[in-house]
PDB file of C-alpha atoms in Angstrom:
ATOM      1  CA  UNK A   1       5.421 -13.782  11.673  1.00  0.00           C
ATOM      2  CA  UNK A   2       4.242 -13.009   7.986  1.00  0.00           C
ATOM      3  CA  UNK A   3       6.703 -11.323   5.937  1.00  0.00           C
ATOM      4  CA  UNK A   4       7.511 -10.085   2.493  1.00  0.00           C
ATOM      5  CA  UNK A   5      10.953  -9.641   1.122  1.00  0.00           C
ATOM      6  CA  UNK A   6      11.891  -7.778  -2.007  1.00  0.00           C
ATOM      7  CA  UNK A   7      15.072  -7.813  -3.949  1.00  0.00           C
ATOM      8  CA  UNK A   8      17.027  -5.803  -4.887  1.00  0.00           C
ATOM      9  CA  UNK A   9      16.239  -2.874  -2.624  1.00  0.00           C
ATOM     10  CA  UNK A  10      17.279  -0.442  -5.295  1.00  0.00           C
ATOM     11  CA  UNK A  11      18.724  -0.424  -9.022  1.00  0.00           C
ATOM     12  CA  UNK A  12      19.674   1.951 -11.597  1.00  0.00           C
ATOM     13  CA  UNK A  13      19.513   0.945 -15.321  1.00  0.00           C
ATOM     14  CA  UNK A  14      19.703   2.725 -18.665  1.00  0.00           C
ATOM     15  CA  UNK A  15      16.503   3.192 -20.971  1.00  0.00           C
ATOM     16  CA  UNK A  16      16.038   0.218 -22.963  1.00  0.00           C
ATOM     17  CA  UNK A  17      17.206  -2.245 -20.604  1.00  0.00           C
ATOM     18  CA  UNK A  18      15.109  -5.138 -19.146  1.00  0.00           C
ATOM     19  CA  UNK A  19      14.717  -5.418 -15.281  1.00  0.00           C
ATOM     20  CA  UNK A  20      13.599  -8.113 -13.092  1.00  0.00           C
ATOM     21  CA  UNK A  21      12.132  -7.418  -9.749  1.00  0.00           C
ATOM     22  CA  UNK A  22      11.892 -10.104  -7.084  1.00  0.00           C
ATOM     23  CA  UNK A  23       9.410 -10.717  -4.305  1.00  0.00           C
ATOM     24  CA  UNK A  24       9.353 -13.697  -1.741  1.00  0.00           C
ATOM     25  CA  UNK A  25       7.055 -14.362   0.883  1.00  0.00           C
ATOM     26  CA  UNK A  26       6.052 -16.319   4.040  1.00  0.00           C
ATOM     27  CA  UNK A  27       2.375 -15.661   5.172  1.00  0.00           C
ATOM     28  CA  UNK A  28      -0.406 -17.557   6.603  1.00  0.00           C
ATOM     29  CA  UNK A  29      -3.813 -17.702   4.760  1.00  0.00           C
ATOM     30  CA  UNK A  30      -2.371 -16.471   1.456  1.00  0.00           C
ATOM     31  CA  UNK A  31      -5.283 -15.068  -1.095  1.00  0.00           C
ATOM     32  CA  UNK A  32      -3.246 -13.427  -3.558  1.00  0.00           C
ATOM     33  CA  UNK A  33      -0.109 -11.498  -4.342  1.00  0.00           C
ATOM     34  CA  UNK A  34      -0.257  -7.702  -5.541  1.00  0.00           C
ATOM     35  CA  UNK A  35       2.252  -5.412  -7.189  1.00  0.00           C
ATOM     36  CA  UNK A  36       2.055  -1.716  -6.950  1.00  0.00           C
ATOM     37  CA  UNK A  37       3.917   1.062  -8.398  1.00  0.00           C
ATOM     38  CA  UNK A  38       4.695   4.245  -6.296  1.00  0.00           C
ATOM     39  CA  UNK A  39       5.831   7.633  -7.716  1.00  0.00           C
ATOM     40  CA  UNK A  40       5.482  10.472  -5.475  1.00  0.00           C
ATOM     41  CA  UNK A  41       2.137   9.783  -3.728  1.00  0.00           C
ATOM     42  CA  UNK A  42      -0.365   6.857  -3.750  1.00  0.00           C
ATOM     43  CA  UNK A  43       0.621   3.277  -4.789  1.00  0.00           C
ATOM     44  CA  UNK A  44      -1.235   2.580  -7.947  1.00  0.00           C
ATOM     45  CA  UNK A  45      -2.127  -1.194  -8.690  1.00  0.00           C
ATOM     46  CA  UNK A  46      -0.283  -3.099 -11.308  1.00  0.00           C
ATOM     47  CA  UNK A  47      -1.250  -6.878 -11.008  1.00  0.00           C
ATOM     48  CA  UNK A  48      -3.030  -9.234  -8.859  1.00  0.00           C
ATOM     49  CA  UNK A  49      -1.639 -12.783  -8.915  1.00  0.00           C
ATOM     50  CA  UNK A  50      -3.664 -15.803  -7.393  1.00  0.00           C
ATOM     51  CA  UNK A  51      -2.626 -18.838  -9.526  1.00  0.00           C
ATOM     52  CA  UNK A  52       0.813 -20.304 -10.286  1.00  0.00           C
ATOM     53  CA  UNK A  53       2.449 -20.101 -13.405  1.00  0.00           C
ATOM     54  CA  UNK A  54      -0.052 -17.837 -15.111  1.00  0.00           C
ATOM     55  CA  UNK A  55       1.436 -14.639 -16.396  1.00  0.00           C
ATOM     56  CA  UNK A  56      -0.261 -11.207 -16.074  1.00  0.00           C
ATOM     57  CA  UNK A  57       0.786  -8.934 -18.660  1.00  0.00           C
ATOM     58  CA  UNK A  58       0.090  -5.131 -19.336  1.00  0.00           C
ATOM     59  CA  UNK A  59       2.186  -3.429 -21.841  1.00  0.00           C
ATOM     60  CA  UNK A  60       5.940  -3.838 -21.063  1.00  0.00           C
ATOM     61  CA  UNK A  61       5.103  -5.074 -17.592  1.00  0.00           C
ATOM     62  CA  UNK A  62       4.489  -8.713 -16.878  1.00  0.00           C
ATOM     63  CA  UNK A  63       4.278 -10.740 -13.695  1.00  0.00           C
ATOM     64  CA  UNK A  64       4.233 -14.289 -12.490  1.00  0.00           C
ATOM     65  CA  UNK A  65       3.576 -16.155  -9.376  1.00  0.00           C
ATOM     66  CA  UNK A  66       5.183 -19.351  -8.144  1.00  0.00           C
ATOM     67  CA  UNK A  67       3.108 -20.533  -5.081  1.00  0.00           C
ATOM     68  CA  UNK A  68       5.251 -23.617  -4.398  1.00  0.00           C
ATOM     69  CA  UNK A  69       8.663 -21.612  -4.112  1.00  0.00           C
ATOM     70  CA  UNK A  70       6.606 -18.903  -2.478  1.00  0.00           C
ATOM     71  CA  UNK A  71       7.744 -15.966  -4.833  1.00  0.00           C
ATOM     72  CA  UNK A  72       6.927 -13.768  -7.654  1.00  0.00           C
ATOM     73  CA  UNK A  73       8.727 -11.780 -10.175  1.00  0.00           C
ATOM     74  CA  UNK A  74       8.031  -8.328 -11.837  1.00  0.00           C
ATOM     75  CA  UNK A  75       9.487  -7.670 -15.411  1.00  0.00           C
ATOM     76  CA  UNK A  76       9.867  -4.543 -17.023  1.00  0.00           C
ATOM     77  CA  UNK A  77      11.058  -4.570 -20.686  1.00  0.00           C
ATOM     78  CA  UNK A  78      12.499  -1.585 -22.842  1.00  0.00           C
ATOM     79  CA  UNK A  79      12.555   0.383 -19.626  1.00  0.00           C
ATOM     80  CA  UNK A  80      11.597   4.159 -19.948  1.00  0.00           C
ATOM     81  CA  UNK A  81      12.454   6.951 -17.467  1.00  0.00           C
ATOM     82  CA  UNK A  82       8.748   7.136 -16.780  1.00  0.00           C
ATOM     83  CA  UNK A  83       9.231   3.655 -15.101  1.00  0.00           C
ATOM     84  CA  UNK A  84      11.379   5.131 -12.407  1.00  0.00           C
ATOM     85  CA  UNK A  85       9.331   4.600  -9.143  1.00  0.00           C
ATOM     86  CA  UNK A  86       9.222   2.347  -6.045  1.00  0.00           C
ATOM     87  CA  UNK A  87       7.671  -0.974  -6.952  1.00  0.00           C
ATOM     88  CA  UNK A  88       5.728  -2.651  -3.863  1.00  0.00           C
ATOM     89  CA  UNK A  89       4.986  -6.325  -3.597  1.00  0.00           C
ATOM     90  CA  UNK A  90       2.234  -7.180  -1.040  1.00  0.00           C
ATOM     91  CA  UNK A  91       0.467 -10.287   0.054  1.00  0.00           C
ATOM     92  CA  UNK A  92      -3.166 -10.237   0.671  1.00  0.00           C
ATOM     93  CA  UNK A  93      -3.842 -12.715   3.784  1.00  0.00           C
ATOM     94  CA  UNK A  94      -7.472 -12.184   4.071  1.00  0.00           C
ATOM     95  CA  UNK A  95      -9.730  -9.172   3.783  1.00  0.00           C
ATOM     96  CA  UNK A  96      -7.398  -6.876   2.080  1.00  0.00           C
ATOM     97  CA  UNK A  97      -5.388  -6.916   4.948  1.00  0.00           C
ATOM     98  CA  UNK A  98      -2.005  -6.559   3.063  1.00  0.00           C
ATOM     99  CA  UNK A  99       1.481  -7.298   4.044  1.00  0.00           C
ATOM    100  CA  UNK A 100       4.005  -5.224   2.066  1.00  0.00           C
ATOM    101  CA  UNK A 101       7.805  -5.569   1.270  1.00  0.00           C
ATOM    102  CA  UNK A 102       9.927  -2.546   1.684  1.00  0.00           C
ATOM    103  CA  UNK A 103       9.971  -2.031  -1.946  1.00  0.00           C
ATOM    104  CA  UNK A 104      12.530  -1.881  -4.712  1.00  0.00           C
ATOM    105  CA  UNK A 105      13.483   1.581  -5.868  1.00  0.00           C
ATOM    106  CA  UNK A 106      14.124   1.612  -9.762  1.00  0.00           C
ATOM    107  CA  UNK A 107      15.779   4.439 -11.335  1.00  0.00           C
ATOM    108  CA  UNK A 108      15.792   4.620 -15.180  1.00  0.00           C
ATOM    109  CA  UNK A 109      18.587   6.948 -16.724  1.00  0.00           C
ATOM    110  CA  UNK A 110      18.066   8.284 -20.075  1.00  0.00           C
TER     111      UNK A 110
ATOM    112  CA  UNK B   1     -18.026   6.860  -9.911  1.00  0.00           C
ATOM    113  CA  UNK B   2     -16.268   5.616  -6.837  1.00  0.00           C
ATOM    114  CA  UNK B   3     -13.608   7.734  -5.609  1.00  0.00           C
ATOM    115  CA  UNK B   4     -11.344   8.115  -2.308  1.00  0.00           C
ATOM    116  CA  UNK B   5     -10.601  11.393  -0.826  1.00  0.00           C
ATOM    117  CA  UNK B   6      -7.932  12.198   2.006  1.00  0.00           C
ATOM    118  CA  UNK B   7      -6.873  15.422   3.284  1.00  0.00           C
ATOM    119  CA  UNK B   8      -4.816  17.347   4.150  1.00  0.00           C
ATOM    120  CA  UNK B   9      -2.036  16.343   1.754  1.00  0.00           C
ATOM    121  CA  UNK B  10       0.662  17.467   3.886  1.00  0.00           C
ATOM    122  CA  UNK B  11       0.856  18.476   7.669  1.00  0.00           C
ATOM    123  CA  UNK B  12       3.432  19.767  10.065  1.00  0.00           C
ATOM    124  CA  UNK B  13       2.665  19.478  13.632  1.00  0.00           C
ATOM    125  CA  UNK B  14       4.797  19.891  16.949  1.00  0.00           C
ATOM    126  CA  UNK B  15       5.188  17.088  19.364  1.00  0.00           C
ATOM    127  CA  UNK B  16       2.466  16.731  21.694  1.00  0.00           C
ATOM    128  CA  UNK B  17      -0.136  18.378  19.431  1.00  0.00           C
ATOM    129  CA  UNK B  18      -3.489  16.409  18.449  1.00  0.00           C
ATOM    130  CA  UNK B  19      -4.032  14.903  15.067  1.00  0.00           C
ATOM    131  CA  UNK B  20      -7.045  14.348  12.962  1.00  0.00           C
ATOM    132  CA  UNK B  21      -6.752  13.063   9.410  1.00  0.00           C
ATOM    133  CA  UNK B  22      -9.948  12.407   7.388  1.00  0.00           C
ATOM    134  CA  UNK B  23     -10.635   9.974   4.603  1.00  0.00           C
ATOM    135  CA  UNK B  24     -13.908   9.927   2.689  1.00  0.00           C
ATOM    136  CA  UNK B  25     -15.208   7.593  -0.118  1.00  0.00           C
ATOM    137  CA  UNK B  26     -18.105   8.351  -2.709  1.00  0.00           C
ATOM    138  CA  UNK B  27     -19.886   6.027  -4.967  1.00  0.00           C
ATOM    139  CA  UNK B  28     -20.343   3.178  -2.707  1.00  0.00           C
ATOM    140  CA  UNK B  29     -21.962   2.125   0.563  1.00  0.00           C
ATOM    141  CA  UNK B  30     -20.647   0.165   3.445  1.00  0.00           C
ATOM    142  CA  UNK B  31     -16.861  -0.070   2.098  1.00  0.00           C
ATOM    143  CA  UNK B  32     -14.271  -1.928   4.121  1.00  0.00           C
ATOM    144  CA  UNK B  33     -11.728   0.885   5.007  1.00  0.00           C
ATOM    145  CA  UNK B  34      -8.164   0.682   5.825  1.00  0.00           C
ATOM    146  CA  UNK B  35      -5.330   3.253   7.346  1.00  0.00           C
ATOM    147  CA  UNK B  36      -1.749   2.339   6.295  1.00  0.00           C
ATOM    148  CA  UNK B  37       1.247   4.110   7.401  1.00  0.00           C
ATOM    149  CA  UNK B  38       4.768   4.337   5.425  1.00  0.00           C
ATOM    150  CA  UNK B  39       7.768   5.282   7.352  1.00  0.00           C
ATOM    151  CA  UNK B  40      10.618   6.669   5.298  1.00  0.00           C
ATOM    152  CA  UNK B  41      12.337   4.091   3.156  1.00  0.00           C
ATOM    153  CA  UNK B  42      10.061   1.327   4.222  1.00  0.00           C
ATOM    154  CA  UNK B  43       7.104  -0.658   3.153  1.00  0.00           C
ATOM    155  CA  UNK B  44       3.360   0.054   4.097  1.00  0.00           C
ATOM    156  CA  UNK B  45       2.178  -1.073   7.453  1.00  0.00           C
ATOM    157  CA  UNK B  46      -1.630  -1.694   8.048  1.00  0.00           C
ATOM    158  CA  UNK B  47      -2.703   0.242  11.173  1.00  0.00           C
ATOM    159  CA  UNK B  48      -6.580  -0.101  11.215  1.00  0.00           C
ATOM    160  CA  UNK B  49      -9.338  -1.447   9.266  1.00  0.00           C
ATOM    161  CA  UNK B  50     -13.080  -0.980   9.460  1.00  0.00           C
ATOM    162  CA  UNK B  51     -15.756  -3.120   8.163  1.00  0.00           C
ATOM    163  CA  UNK B  52     -18.634  -0.867   9.104  1.00  0.00           C
ATOM    164  CA  UNK B  53     -19.639   2.250  11.320  1.00  0.00           C
ATOM    165  CA  UNK B  54     -18.172   1.984  14.800  1.00  0.00           C
ATOM    166  CA  UNK B  55     -16.137  -1.280  13.955  1.00  0.00           C
ATOM    167  CA  UNK B  56     -12.510  -0.506  14.297  1.00  0.00           C
ATOM    168  CA  UNK B  57      -9.762  -3.385  14.517  1.00  0.00           C
ATOM    169  CA  UNK B  58      -6.339  -2.270  15.100  1.00  0.00           C
ATOM    170  CA  UNK B  59      -3.334  -4.280  13.776  1.00  0.00           C
ATOM    171  CA  UNK B  60      -0.415  -2.907  15.703  1.00  0.00           C
ATOM    172  CA  UNK B  61      -0.171  -1.221  19.070  1.00  0.00           C
ATOM    173  CA  UNK B  62       0.693   2.545  18.677  1.00  0.00           C
ATOM    174  CA  UNK B  63       0.025   6.098  19.515  1.00  0.00           C
ATOM    175  CA  UNK B  64      -3.000   6.511  17.232  1.00  0.00           C
ATOM    176  CA  UNK B  65      -6.556   5.680  16.973  1.00  0.00           C
ATOM    177  CA  UNK B  66      -9.225   5.292  14.419  1.00  0.00           C
ATOM    178  CA  UNK B  67     -12.772   6.131  14.259  1.00  0.00           C
ATOM    179  CA  UNK B  68     -15.642   5.274  11.486  1.00  0.00           C
ATOM    180  CA  UNK B  69     -18.522   7.877  12.583  1.00  0.00           C
ATOM    181  CA  UNK B  70     -20.200   7.641   9.251  1.00  0.00           C
ATOM    182  CA  UNK B  71     -20.522   4.855   6.535  1.00  0.00           C
ATOM    183  CA  UNK B  72     -18.042   6.390   4.048  1.00  0.00           C
ATOM    184  CA  UNK B  73     -15.778   8.499   6.662  1.00  0.00           C
ATOM    185  CA  UNK B  74     -12.743   7.100   8.151  1.00  0.00           C
ATOM    186  CA  UNK B  75     -10.845   9.213  10.680  1.00  0.00           C
ATOM    187  CA  UNK B  76      -7.254   8.620  12.077  1.00  0.00           C
ATOM    188  CA  UNK B  77      -6.394  10.557  15.345  1.00  0.00           C
ATOM    189  CA  UNK B  78      -4.077  11.048  18.024  1.00  0.00           C
ATOM    190  CA  UNK B  79      -4.502  13.179  21.298  1.00  0.00           C
ATOM    191  CA  UNK B  80      -0.621  13.691  21.467  1.00  0.00           C
ATOM    192  CA  UNK B  81       1.752  13.322  18.779  1.00  0.00           C
ATOM    193  CA  UNK B  82       5.157  11.781  18.950  1.00  0.00           C
ATOM    194  CA  UNK B  83       8.197  12.237  16.703  1.00  0.00           C
ATOM    195  CA  UNK B  84       7.815   8.625  15.557  1.00  0.00           C
ATOM    196  CA  UNK B  85       4.401   9.354  14.277  1.00  0.00           C
ATOM    197  CA  UNK B  86       6.000  11.155  11.464  1.00  0.00           C
ATOM    198  CA  UNK B  87       5.178   9.367   7.913  1.00  0.00           C
ATOM    199  CA  UNK B  88       2.976   8.869   5.041  1.00  0.00           C
ATOM    200  CA  UNK B  89      -0.458   7.933   5.756  1.00  0.00           C
ATOM    201  CA  UNK B  90      -2.594   6.261   3.356  1.00  0.00           C
ATOM    202  CA  UNK B  91      -6.223   5.470   3.388  1.00  0.00           C
ATOM    203  CA  UNK B  92      -7.462   2.722   1.168  1.00  0.00           C
ATOM    204  CA  UNK B  93     -10.427   0.723   0.173  1.00  0.00           C
ATOM    205  CA  UNK B  94     -11.259  -2.185  -1.968  1.00  0.00           C
ATOM    206  CA  UNK B  95     -14.039  -1.342  -4.588  1.00  0.00           C
ATOM    207  CA  UNK B  96     -15.908  -4.445  -5.189  1.00  0.00           C
ATOM    208  CA  UNK B  97     -13.874  -6.339  -2.441  1.00  0.00           C
ATOM    209  CA  UNK B  98     -11.161  -6.952  -4.841  1.00  0.00           C
ATOM    210  CA  UNK B  99      -7.978  -5.125  -5.195  1.00  0.00           C
ATOM    211  CA  UNK B 100      -6.928  -2.242  -2.455  1.00  0.00           C
ATOM    212  CA  UNK B 101      -6.934   1.177  -3.992  1.00  0.00           C
ATOM    213  CA  UNK B 102      -5.284   4.043  -2.163  1.00  0.00           C
ATOM    214  CA  UNK B 103      -5.931   7.673  -1.506  1.00  0.00           C
ATOM    215  CA  UNK B 104      -3.465  10.350  -2.352  1.00  0.00           C
ATOM    216  CA  UNK B 105      -1.975  10.228   1.132  1.00  0.00           C
ATOM    217  CA  UNK B 106      -1.111  12.682   3.915  1.00  0.00           C
ATOM    218  CA  UNK B 107       2.633  13.356   4.621  1.00  0.00           C
ATOM    219  CA  UNK B 108       2.850  14.179   8.455  1.00  0.00           C
ATOM    220  CA  UNK B 109       5.945  15.702   9.952  1.00  0.00           C
ATOM    221  CA  UNK B 110       6.282  15.865  13.729  1.00  0.00           C
ATOM    222  CA  UNK B 111       8.711  18.415  14.895  1.00  0.00           C
TER     223      UNK B 111
END
């Protein structure tokens, strides 16, 4: 059975801290791994990763994929209260049929 | 521009009542469309996907059905809602066939 496991389930940090969110997976027909940020409503797309070892970066967020060990991490540096959200990891098996992890709830305290 | 619309935003329905949630996309033709559900405190689960008019694939057995009556319209339905149908329902598509993008969702509470 395809599965995606995220850790930690939740964490609380202070503004300015750096956080690392983890995502491991076991799926057949891997095509890509995606990270989304979900606040009140729809998840918004952050990164898509297809190749091992190539870091994707957007501002204070970055992510990398290890296809040999079957995991990915999402780093957020200099966290801000606006980073508070649920971060979802998903694996695209084929045709955008994504398998999602349960998410990591991040709360950034001022 | 390419956009996705989903309504209603929230819905409270009694057990045993019917359901119809609608999703439409603009600015494209023949998109692949998806219905996901997110139960409280859990990740998203794919319910249905459609590659064209009248073509529906179901990922999990359940009390719900989907239809694609028009190219850019995707409908999620139920004849009789159960308490377990409560959740956050998201319609999604992949512009250009790449990454999945979501509508704003419908929060359904079955009482």
